[in-house]
PDB file of C-alpha atoms in Angstrom:
ATOM      1  CA  UNK A 649     -13.442  25.421 -30.080  1.00 39.00           C
ATOM      2  CA  UNK A 650     -13.025  21.634 -29.910  1.00 45.00           C
ATOM      3  CA  UNK A 651     -13.402  20.064 -26.508  1.00 44.00           C
ATOM      4  CA  UNK A 652     -10.575  17.828 -25.353  1.00 47.00           C
ATOM      5  CA  UNK A 653     -11.777  14.340 -24.558  1.00 70.00           C
ATOM      6  CA  UNK A 654      -8.567  13.306 -22.849  1.00 93.00           C
ATOM      7  CA  UNK A 655      -9.018  11.836 -19.383  1.00 97.00           C
ATOM      8  CA  UNK A 656      -6.132  11.339 -16.959  1.00 98.00           C
ATOM      9  CA  UNK A 657      -6.342   9.061 -13.932  1.00 98.00           C
ATOM     10  CA  UNK A 658      -3.339   9.582 -11.677  1.00 98.00           C
ATOM     11  CA  UNK A 659      -2.352   7.552  -8.640  1.00 98.00           C
ATOM     12  CA  UNK A 660      -0.077   9.566  -6.376  1.00 96.00           C
ATOM     13  CA  UNK A 661       2.174   7.841  -3.902  1.00 95.00           C
ATOM     14  CA  UNK A 662       5.086   5.617  -3.069  1.00 96.00           C
ATOM     15  CA  UNK A 663       4.391   1.881  -3.054  1.00 95.00           C
ATOM     16  CA  UNK A 664       7.413   1.380  -0.767  1.00 96.00           C
ATOM     17  CA  UNK A 665       5.753   3.408   2.031  1.00 96.00           C
ATOM     18  CA  UNK A 666       2.896   1.015   2.851  1.00 97.00           C
ATOM     19  CA  UNK A 667      -0.466   2.894   2.650  1.00 97.00           C
ATOM     20  CA  UNK A 668       1.115   5.776   0.741  1.00 96.00           C
ATOM     21  CA  UNK A 669       1.020   3.335  -2.194  1.00 98.00           C
ATOM     22  CA  UNK A 670      -2.780   3.379  -2.444  1.00 98.00           C
ATOM     23  CA  UNK A 671      -2.735   5.656  -5.517  1.00 98.00           C
ATOM     24  CA  UNK A 672      -0.484   3.337  -7.559  1.00 98.00           C
ATOM     25  CA  UNK A 673      -2.488   0.328  -6.250  1.00 98.00           C
ATOM     26  CA  UNK A 674      -5.709   1.811  -7.627  1.00 98.00           C
ATOM     27  CA  UNK A 675      -3.984   2.455 -10.981  1.00 98.00           C
ATOM     28  CA  UNK A 676      -2.779  -1.174 -11.054  1.00 98.00           C
ATOM     29  CA  UNK A 677      -6.325  -2.350 -10.307  1.00 98.00           C
ATOM     30  CA  UNK A 678      -7.791  -0.153 -13.061  1.00 98.00           C
ATOM     31  CA  UNK A 679      -5.232  -1.557 -15.526  1.00 97.00           C
ATOM     32  CA  UNK A 680      -6.205  -5.101 -14.573  1.00 97.00           C
ATOM     33  CA  UNK A 681      -9.914  -4.314 -14.909  1.00 96.00           C
ATOM     34  CA  UNK A 682      -9.294  -2.652 -18.306  1.00 95.00           C
ATOM     35  CA  UNK A 683      -8.165  -6.026 -19.673  1.00 93.00           C
ATOM     36  CA  UNK A 684     -11.835  -7.119 -19.490  1.00 93.00           C
ATOM     37  CA  UNK A 685     -13.558  -3.739 -19.909  1.00 89.00           C
ATOM     38  CA  UNK A 686     -11.518  -1.243 -21.881  1.00 92.00           C
ATOM     39  CA  UNK A 687     -11.542   2.335 -20.690  1.00 93.00           C
ATOM     40  CA  UNK A 688     -12.666   4.963 -23.213  1.00 92.00           C
ATOM     41  CA  UNK A 689     -10.176   6.044 -25.866  1.00 91.00           C
ATOM     42  CA  UNK A 690      -8.078   8.954 -24.667  1.00 92.00           C
ATOM     43  CA  UNK A 691      -7.964   7.721 -21.063  1.00 96.00           C
ATOM     44  CA  UNK A 692      -4.494   7.467 -19.537  1.00 97.00           C
ATOM     45  CA  UNK A 693      -3.573   5.710 -16.306  1.00 98.00           C
ATOM     46  CA  UNK A 694      -0.424   7.033 -14.607  1.00 98.00           C
ATOM     47  CA  UNK A 695       1.388   6.845 -11.293  1.00 97.00           C
ATOM     48  CA  UNK A 696       3.256   9.809  -9.863  1.00 96.00           C
ATOM     49  CA  UNK A 697       5.462  10.524  -6.897  1.00 94.00           C
ATOM     50  CA  UNK A 698       3.485  13.723  -6.307  1.00 92.00           C
ATOM     51  CA  UNK A 699       6.021  16.190  -7.702  1.00 91.00           C
ATOM     52  CA  UNK A 700       3.893  19.237  -8.656  1.00 91.00           C
ATOM     53  CA  UNK A 701       5.567  19.681 -12.050  1.00 91.00           C
ATOM     54  CA  UNK A 702       5.003  16.068 -13.001  1.00 93.00           C
ATOM     55  CA  UNK A 703       1.396  16.157 -11.795  1.00 94.00           C
ATOM     56  CA  UNK A 704       0.666  19.272 -13.821  1.00 94.00           C
ATOM     57  CA  UNK A 705       2.219  17.631 -16.874  1.00 95.00           C
ATOM     58  CA  UNK A 706      -0.037  14.602 -16.443  1.00 96.00           C
ATOM     59  CA  UNK A 707      -3.280  16.528 -16.076  1.00 95.00           C
ATOM     60  CA  UNK A 708      -2.851  19.632 -18.222  1.00 92.00           C
ATOM     61  CA  UNK A 709      -4.982  19.782 -21.379  1.00 91.00           C
ATOM     62  CA  UNK A 710      -7.393  17.191 -19.997  1.00 94.00           C
ATOM     63  CA  UNK A 711     -11.137  17.383 -19.915  1.00 93.00           C
ATOM     64  CA  UNK A 712     -11.192  15.298 -16.717  1.00 96.00           C
ATOM     65  CA  UNK A 713      -8.459  14.425 -14.247  1.00 97.00           C
ATOM     66  CA  UNK A 714      -9.050  11.927 -11.455  1.00 98.00           C
ATOM     67  CA  UNK A 715      -6.366  11.887  -8.768  1.00 97.00           C
ATOM     68  CA  UNK A 716      -6.015   9.275  -6.021  1.00 98.00           C
ATOM     69  CA  UNK A 717      -3.734  10.005  -3.075  1.00 96.00           C
ATOM     70  CA  UNK A 718      -3.188   8.825   0.479  1.00 95.00           C
ATOM     71  CA  UNK A 719      -4.129  11.237   3.243  1.00 92.00           C
ATOM     72  CA  UNK A 720      -3.674  11.753   6.950  1.00 84.00           C
ATOM     73  CA  UNK A 721      -6.667  12.794   9.015  1.00 82.00           C
ATOM     74  CA  UNK A 722      -7.091  13.360  12.724  1.00 81.00           C
ATOM     75  CA  UNK A 723      -8.818  11.371  13.993  1.00 85.00           C
ATOM     76  CA  UNK A 724      -8.095   8.875  11.272  1.00 84.00           C
ATOM     77  CA  UNK A 725     -10.299   6.143   9.870  1.00 96.00           C
ATOM     78  CA  UNK A 726      -7.988   4.019   7.685  1.00 96.00           C
ATOM     79  CA  UNK A 727      -9.599   3.140   4.386  1.00 97.00           C
ATOM     80  CA  UNK A 728     -12.151   5.948   4.467  1.00 97.00           C
ATOM     81  CA  UNK A 729     -12.328   7.706   1.112  1.00 97.00           C
ATOM     82  CA  UNK A 730     -12.913  11.440   0.703  1.00 95.00           C
ATOM     83  CA  UNK A 731     -14.088  12.840  -2.660  1.00 95.00           C
ATOM     84  CA  UNK A 732     -13.515  16.410  -3.799  1.00 93.00           C
ATOM     85  CA  UNK A 733     -14.554  17.896  -7.147  1.00 91.00           C
ATOM     86  CA  UNK A 734     -12.877  20.966  -8.581  1.00 86.00           C
ATOM     87  CA  UNK A 735     -13.086  22.912 -11.789  1.00 70.00           C
ATOM     88  CA  UNK A 736     -11.006  25.748 -13.147  1.00 58.00           C
ATOM     89  CA  UNK A 737     -12.772  28.300 -10.926  1.00 59.00           C
ATOM     90  CA  UNK A 738     -12.874  26.504  -7.578  1.00 55.00           C
ATOM     91  CA  UNK A 739     -10.000  26.817  -5.152  1.00 56.00           C
ATOM     92  CA  UNK A 740      -8.558  24.005  -3.090  1.00 53.00           C
ATOM     93  CA  UNK A 741     -10.123  23.796   0.361  1.00 53.00           C
ATOM     94  CA  UNK A 742      -7.827  22.329   3.005  1.00 50.00           C
ATOM     95  CA  UNK A 743      -8.991  19.110   4.594  1.00 48.00           C
ATOM     96  CA  UNK A 744      -7.175  15.839   5.019  1.00 44.00           C
ATOM     97  CA  UNK A 745      -3.469  16.429   4.464  1.00 47.00           C
ATOM     98  CA  UNK A 746      -1.541  14.649   1.750  1.00 49.00           C
ATOM     99  CA  UNK A 747       1.245  12.350   2.862  1.00 46.00           C
ATOM    100  CA  UNK A 748       3.701  14.313   0.690  1.00 46.00           C
ATOM    101  CA  UNK A 749       5.781  17.338   1.688  1.00 46.00           C
ATOM    102  CA  UNK A 750       4.330  19.657  -0.951  1.00 49.00           C
ATOM    103  CA  UNK A 751       0.733  18.557  -1.009  1.00 70.00           C
ATOM    104  CA  UNK A 752      -1.674  17.963  -3.811  1.00 79.00           C
ATOM    105  CA  UNK A 753      -3.485  21.177  -2.864  1.00 80.00           C
ATOM    106  CA  UNK A 754      -0.379  23.215  -3.600  1.00 81.00           C
ATOM    107  CA  UNK A 755       0.023  21.454  -6.969  1.00 83.00           C
ATOM    108  CA  UNK A 756      -3.599  22.273  -7.813  1.00 84.00           C
ATOM    109  CA  UNK A 757      -3.169  25.936  -6.930  1.00 84.00           C
ATOM    110  CA  UNK A 758       0.130  26.167  -8.833  1.00 84.00           C
ATOM    111  CA  UNK A 759      -1.591  24.583 -11.828  1.00 86.00           C
ATOM    112  CA  UNK A 760      -4.407  27.128 -11.552  1.00 83.00           C
ATOM    113  CA  UNK A 761      -1.931  30.021 -11.373  1.00 86.00           C
ATOM    114  CA  UNK A 762      -0.151  28.720 -14.477  1.00 88.00           C
ATOM    115  CA  UNK A 763      -3.411  28.228 -16.384  1.00 88.00           C
ATOM    116  CA  UNK A 764      -2.912  24.465 -16.589  1.00 88.00           C
ATOM    117  CA  UNK A 765      -5.855  23.149 -14.574  1.00 91.00           C
ATOM    118  CA  UNK A 766      -7.925  20.395 -16.124  1.00 92.00           C
ATOM    119  CA  UNK A 767     -11.433  21.458 -17.044  1.00 89.00           C
ATOM    120  CA  UNK A 768     -12.753  19.219 -14.255  1.00 93.00           C
ATOM    121  CA  UNK A 769     -10.909  17.389 -11.468  1.00 95.00           C
ATOM    122  CA  UNK A 770     -11.977  14.733  -8.995  1.00 96.00           C
ATOM    123  CA  UNK A 771      -9.670  14.002  -6.079  1.00 95.00           C
ATOM    124  CA  UNK A 772      -9.985  10.872  -3.990  1.00 97.00           C
ATOM    125  CA  UNK A 773      -8.074  10.993  -0.708  1.00 95.00           C
ATOM    126  CA  UNK A 774      -7.805   7.658   1.068  1.00 97.00           C
ATOM    127  CA  UNK A 775      -7.037   7.764   4.774  1.00 96.00           C
ATOM    128  CA  UNK A 776      -4.040   5.605   5.586  1.00 96.00           C
ATOM    129  CA  UNK A 777      -2.845   3.906   8.744  1.00 93.00           C
ATOM    130  CA  UNK A 778       0.819   3.204   8.048  1.00 95.00           C
ATOM    131  CA  UNK A 779       3.284   5.142   5.885  1.00 92.00           C
ATOM    132  CA  UNK A 780       6.414   3.472   7.244  1.00 95.00           C
ATOM    133  CA  UNK A 781       8.962   1.840   4.951  1.00 97.00           C
ATOM    134  CA  UNK A 782       7.729  -1.402   3.461  1.00 97.00           C
ATOM    135  CA  UNK A 783       5.434  -2.747   0.807  1.00 96.00           C
ATOM    136  CA  UNK A 784       1.820  -3.761   0.960  1.00 97.00           C
ATOM    137  CA  UNK A 785      -1.235  -1.812   2.021  1.00 98.00           C
ATOM    138  CA  UNK A 786      -2.811  -2.305   5.416  1.00 97.00           C
ATOM    139  CA  UNK A 787      -5.988  -4.368   5.385  1.00 98.00           C
ATOM    140  CA  UNK A 788      -8.359  -1.387   5.682  1.00 97.00           C
ATOM    141  CA  UNK A 789      -6.698   0.546   2.865  1.00 98.00           C
ATOM    142  CA  UNK A 790      -6.405  -2.529   0.626  1.00 98.00           C
ATOM    143  CA  UNK A 791     -10.156  -3.076   1.066  1.00 98.00           C
ATOM    144  CA  UNK A 792     -10.806   0.398  -0.407  1.00 98.00           C
ATOM    145  CA  UNK A 793      -8.951  -0.272  -3.694  1.00 98.00           C
ATOM    146  CA  UNK A 794     -11.571  -2.298  -5.610  1.00 98.00           C
ATOM    147  CA  UNK A 795     -14.576  -0.113  -4.694  1.00 98.00           C
ATOM    148  CA  UNK A 796     -12.543   2.978  -5.553  1.00 98.00           C
ATOM    149  CA  UNK A 797     -11.606   1.550  -8.966  1.00 98.00           C
ATOM    150  CA  UNK A 798     -15.330   0.979  -9.573  1.00 98.00           C
ATOM    151  CA  UNK A 799     -16.166   4.554  -8.520  1.00 98.00           C
ATOM    152  CA  UNK A 800     -13.547   5.948 -10.881  1.00 98.00           C
ATOM    153  CA  UNK A 801     -14.901   3.888 -13.785  1.00 97.00           C
ATOM    154  CA  UNK A 802     -18.361   5.276 -12.972  1.00 97.00           C
ATOM    155  CA  UNK A 803     -16.970   8.850 -12.867  1.00 97.00           C
ATOM    156  CA  UNK A 804     -15.431   8.333 -16.310  1.00 96.00           C
ATOM    157  CA  UNK A 805     -18.694   6.927 -17.696  1.00 94.00           C
ATOM    158  CA  UNK A 806     -20.712   9.856 -16.269  1.00 93.00           C
ATOM    159  CA  UNK A 807     -18.225  12.297 -17.745  1.00 92.00           C
ATOM    160  CA  UNK A 808     -18.376  10.646 -21.182  1.00 90.00           C
ATOM    161  CA  UNK A 809     -22.201  10.636 -21.069  1.00 90.00           C
ATOM    162  CA  UNK A 810     -22.246  14.338 -20.167  1.00 89.00           C
ATOM    163  CA  UNK A 811     -19.865  15.172 -23.018  1.00 87.00           C
ATOM    164  CA  UNK A 812     -22.022  13.140 -25.435  1.00 86.00           C
ATOM    165  CA  UNK A 813     -25.058  15.210 -24.349  1.00 88.00           C
ATOM    166  CA  UNK A 814     -23.096  18.410 -24.962  1.00 86.00           C
ATOM    167  CA  UNK A 815     -22.679  19.154 -21.260  1.00 83.00           C
ATOM    168  CA  UNK A 816     -19.099  19.977 -20.415  1.00 68.00           C
ATOM    169  CA  UNK A 817     -18.322  19.892 -16.678  1.00 65.00           C
ATOM    170  CA  UNK A 818     -16.184  22.731 -15.394  1.00 61.00           C
ATOM    171  CA  UNK A 819     -17.089  25.295 -18.024  1.00 55.00           C
TER     172      UNK A 819
END
């Protein structure tokens, strides 16, 4: 069976709710960086409002999905980034809550139940400070965007290297 080499990077959030826009901000940064250093063929960059059906549509049939979302944590440390790796067998473990009504965890579990999980998934949850109406990230969250874009590029490179060696994460 041929292995899909499609990679989806998805920024979840609403750029009109301050720090909730961190996912789309990371996607915008990756697009800007790709002008100088192209991402591997088959890599898509998308933003989503977090609707589970749309998320599943963006990540199904992918070898790797990387999802960036804002999160609430108590106590909070705005700008702190949490990383979670999942494959088709692992279940979502609750931690920092998404800023959306139906959270990313529920979308992951629905995707698993429908048999539409990516082979491997990396979730980055960025703790926010302000999800009120308005544009622009707070200083602490904005400072996390560039390093997170770099981490995602490194994740993609590691994944591509593993595939080239015949190692398929999540199998």
